[in-house]
């Protein structure tokens, strides 16, 4: 919808510029041509995913009977995509534009979109076609530490305590082909994008059994927890 077919293009049978409506001097709505000479479009993708985790834990005996653990995780996903059979709209414009201008551009061959199947030659395809290369990546890592045990007696049993900290970071990005970013692909346009976020947390819990296994009172306790 932005390409003008020059009247000097040797394959333009009308002899005057064909300008899309919406552009100054527009005189056509739509001209369509399936580039069957390029064969079917196909898509290839290679994805590599890595993930690992590790934990250290232990037990501190004696009063309180404390347990602790430290954990770490890491993950990465990388993908590369190749799209075969795409067209560079900028080069299509050059190949359909003035013949004199095309002659000054390295590799430019006037394009025939009005001919029957087979009219678009390999040299035409070599100029207007390209393989689209996109890539993306996501990473994640995190760590946490926890401790739990019992402290002093509150009547029915010892006061139970637990606490810990946790941190996570996630980020990702998508890098489309430069031709796609420039808006010259015949496929869906896309821009480079990326972002991420991180989260830090701390928590604490307690359990206080004041009465336990007493006549008329099997269990009376108070418990609570907090996370920020």
Coordinates of C-alpha atoms in Angstrom, one line a residue:
X1 CA 0.0 0.0 0.0
X2 CA 3.0 2.3 -0.3
X3 CA 4.7 1.0 -3.4
X4 CA 4.6 2.8 -6.7
X5 CA 5.1 0.8 -9.9
X6 CA 7.0 3.1 -12.3
X7 CA 5.8 3.6 -15.8
X8 CA 9.4 3.0 -16.9
X9 CA 9.5 -0.5 -15.3
X10 CA 9.9 -2.7 -18.4
X11 CA 7.2 -5.1 -17.2
X12 CA 4.6 -2.4 -16.5
X13 CA 2.0 -2.9 -19.4
X14 CA 0.2 0.4 -18.8
X15 CA 3.1 2.8 -19.5
X16 CA 2.4 5.1 -16.6
X17 CA 3.0 5.2 -12.9
X18 CA 0.7 3.0 -10.8
X19 CA 0.3 4.8 -7.5
X20 CA -1.6 3.3 -4.5
X21 CA -4.6 5.2 -3.3
X22 CA -3.8 7.0 -0.1
X23 CA -0.7 8.4 -1.8
X24 CA -0.7 11.7 -3.8
X25 CA -2.0 10.9 -7.3
X26 CA -3.2 7.5 -6.3
X27 CA -4.8 5.5 -9.1
X28 CA -5.1 1.9 -7.8
X29 CA -6.5 0.1 -4.8
X30 CA -4.6 -3.2 -4.8
X31 CA -2.3 -5.2 -7.0
X32 CA -1.5 -8.7 -5.7
X33 CA 0.9 -11.3 -6.8
X34 CA 1.8 -14.6 -5.0
X35 CA 5.5 -15.2 -5.5
X36 CA 5.1 -18.9 -6.2
X37 CA 8.5 -18.9 -7.9
X38 CA 10.1 -18.6 -4.5
X39 CA 8.5 -21.9 -3.3
X40 CA 6.8 -22.4 0.0
X41 CA 7.8 -20.3 3.0
X42 CA 9.2 -22.3 5.9
X43 CA 10.3 -21.6 9.4
X44 CA 13.2 -23.2 11.4
X45 CA 13.8 -22.7 15.1
X46 CA 16.5 -23.9 17.5
X47 CA 15.8 -23.7 21.2
X48 CA 18.3 -24.3 24.0
X49 CA 17.1 -24.5 27.6
X50 CA 19.3 -24.8 30.6
X51 CA 18.2 -25.2 34.2
X52 CA 20.0 -26.0 37.4
X53 CA 19.3 -25.9 41.1
X54 CA 21.4 -26.6 44.2
X55 CA 20.6 -26.9 47.9
X56 CA 22.6 -27.0 51.1
X57 CA 20.8 -28.0 54.3
X58 CA 21.8 -28.9 57.8
X59 CA 20.7 -29.6 61.4
X60 CA 21.8 -27.9 64.5
X61 CA 21.1 -30.2 67.5
X62 CA 20.7 -29.3 71.1
X63 CA 18.1 -26.9 72.5
X64 CA 15.7 -25.8 69.8
X65 CA 16.6 -28.5 67.3
X66 CA 17.1 -26.1 64.4
X67 CA 17.0 -26.9 60.7
X68 CA 18.4 -24.7 57.9
X69 CA 18.6 -24.7 54.1
X70 CA 20.1 -22.5 51.4
X71 CA 18.9 -22.8 47.8
X72 CA 19.8 -21.5 44.4
X73 CA 18.2 -21.8 40.9
X74 CA 19.3 -20.7 37.5
X75 CA 17.6 -21.0 34.1
X76 CA 18.1 -19.8 30.6
X77 CA 16.2 -20.2 27.4
X78 CA 17.7 -19.1 24.0
X79 CA 15.9 -19.4 20.7
X80 CA 17.0 -18.6 17.1
X81 CA 14.4 -18.5 14.3
X82 CA 15.0 -18.4 10.6
X83 CA 12.2 -17.6 8.2
X84 CA 12.9 -18.6 4.6
X85 CA 10.9 -17.0 1.7
X86 CA 10.4 -13.5 3.1
X87 CA 10.5 -10.4 0.8
X88 CA 12.2 -7.1 1.4
X89 CA 9.6 -4.4 0.6
X90 CA 12.3 -1.8 0.2
X91 CA 13.9 -3.8 -2.5
X92 CA 10.6 -4.6 -4.1
X93 CA 10.0 -0.8 -4.4
X94 CA 13.4 -0.4 -6.0
X95 CA 12.8 -3.2 -8.5
X96 CA 9.4 -1.8 -9.4
X97 CA 10.6 1.8 -9.4
X98 CA 12.2 3.8 -12.2
X99 CA 14.4 1.6 -14.4
X100 CA 17.1 4.3 -14.3
X101 CA 17.2 4.2 -10.5
X102 CA 17.3 0.4 -10.4
X103 CA 20.2 0.4 -12.7
X104 CA 22.3 2.4 -10.2
X105 CA 21.6 0.0 -7.3
X106 CA 23.9 -3.0 -6.9
X107 CA 22.1 -6.2 -7.7
X108 CA 18.8 -4.6 -8.6
X109 CA 16.9 -6.4 -11.3
X110 CA 13.5 -4.9 -12.6
X111 CA 10.7 -7.0 -11.2
X112 CA 7.9 -8.5 -13.2
X113 CA 4.7 -8.9 -11.1
X114 CA 2.3 -8.9 -14.1
X115 CA 3.7 -12.0 -15.8
X116 CA 2.3 -15.6 -15.6
X117 CA 3.9 -18.1 -13.2
X118 CA 7.6 -18.4 -13.8
X119 CA 7.9 -14.7 -14.9
X120 CA 9.8 -13.9 -11.7
X121 CA 13.3 -15.2 -12.4
X122 CA 15.9 -16.3 -10.0
X123 CA 17.9 -13.1 -10.3
X124 CA 14.7 -11.2 -9.4
X125 CA 14.2 -13.4 -6.4
X126 CA 17.8 -13.0 -5.3
X127 CA 17.4 -9.3 -5.1
X128 CA 14.0 -9.0 -3.4
X129 CA 14.2 -12.1 -1.1
X130 CA 15.9 -12.5 2.2
X131 CA 16.1 -15.0 5.1
X132 CA 14.7 -13.5 8.3
X133 CA 16.7 -14.1 11.4
X134 CA 15.2 -13.5 14.8
X135 CA 16.4 -14.4 18.3
X136 CA 15.1 -14.3 21.8
X137 CA 16.4 -15.0 25.3
X138 CA 15.0 -15.4 28.8
X139 CA 16.9 -15.9 32.0
X140 CA 15.9 -16.5 35.6
X141 CA 17.9 -16.9 38.8
X142 CA 17.0 -16.9 42.4
X143 CA 18.2 -17.8 45.9
X144 CA 16.5 -18.5 49.2
X145 CA 17.5 -19.2 52.8
X146 CA 15.3 -20.7 55.6
X147 CA 15.7 -21.6 59.2
X148 CA 13.2 -23.3 61.6
X149 CA 13.2 -24.6 65.1
X150 CA 11.9 -24.3 68.6
X151 CA 12.9 -21.9 71.3
X152 CA 11.6 -21.7 74.9
X153 CA 8.7 -23.4 76.6
X154 CA 5.4 -21.5 76.6
X155 CA 3.3 -24.0 78.5
X156 CA 2.2 -26.7 76.2
X157 CA 5.4 -27.0 74.2
X158 CA 8.3 -24.8 73.0
X159 CA 7.7 -21.8 70.8
X160 CA 8.1 -22.8 67.2
X161 CA 9.8 -20.3 64.9
X162 CA 10.5 -20.2 61.2
X163 CA 11.9 -17.5 58.9
X164 CA 13.7 -16.9 55.7
X165 CA 14.5 -14.7 52.8
X166 CA 14.1 -15.1 49.0
X167 CA 15.2 -13.3 45.9
X168 CA 14.2 -13.9 42.2
X169 CA 15.2 -12.0 39.0
X170 CA 13.7 -12.6 35.6
X171 CA 14.5 -10.9 32.4
X172 CA 14.0 -11.4 28.6
X173 CA 14.4 -9.9 25.2
X174 CA 13.4 -10.3 21.6
X175 CA 15.5 -9.2 18.7
X176 CA 13.8 -9.4 15.3
X177 CA 15.7 -9.2 12.1
X178 CA 16.9 -5.6 11.3
X179 CA 14.8 -5.6 8.1
X180 CA 11.7 -6.4 10.1
X181 CA 12.5 -3.7 12.6
X182 CA 12.9 -1.2 9.7
X183 CA 9.4 -2.1 8.5
X184 CA 10.4 -3.6 5.2
X185 CA 9.4 -7.2 5.8
X186 CA 6.3 -8.7 4.1
X187 CA 5.6 -10.5 7.4
X188 CA 4.2 -8.9 10.6
X189 CA 6.4 -6.0 11.6
X190 CA 8.1 -6.1 15.0
X191 CA 10.4 -3.9 17.1
X192 CA 13.1 -5.0 19.5
X193 CA 11.8 -5.5 23.0
X194 CA 13.1 -6.4 26.4
X195 CA 12.5 -6.1 30.1
X196 CA 12.7 -7.8 33.5
X197 CA 11.8 -7.6 37.1
X198 CA 13.1 -8.7 40.5
X199 CA 11.5 -9.7 43.7
X200 CA 12.9 -9.7 47.2
X201 CA 10.9 -11.3 50.1
X202 CA 11.3 -11.9 53.8
X203 CA 9.0 -14.0 55.9
X204 CA 8.5 -15.1 59.5
X205 CA 6.2 -17.6 61.3
X206 CA 5.6 -18.6 64.9
X207 CA 3.5 -21.2 66.7
X208 CA 2.9 -20.9 70.5
X209 CA 1.2 -23.9 72.1
X210 CA 0.1 -22.6 75.5
X211 CA -1.9 -25.6 76.6
X212 CA -1.6 -29.1 75.2
X213 CA -3.2 -32.4 76.2
X214 CA -4.8 -31.0 79.4
X215 CA -8.2 -32.1 80.8
X216 CA -10.8 -30.0 79.0
X217 CA -8.3 -28.4 76.7
X218 CA -6.7 -30.7 74.1
X219 CA -4.9 -27.8 72.5
X220 CA -4.8 -24.0 72.9
X221 CA -2.3 -22.2 70.6
X222 CA -1.5 -19.0 68.9
X223 CA 0.1 -18.9 65.5
X224 CA 0.9 -16.1 63.0
X225 CA 2.9 -15.4 59.9
X226 CA 4.2 -12.4 58.0
X227 CA 5.6 -12.0 54.5
X228 CA 6.9 -8.8 53.0

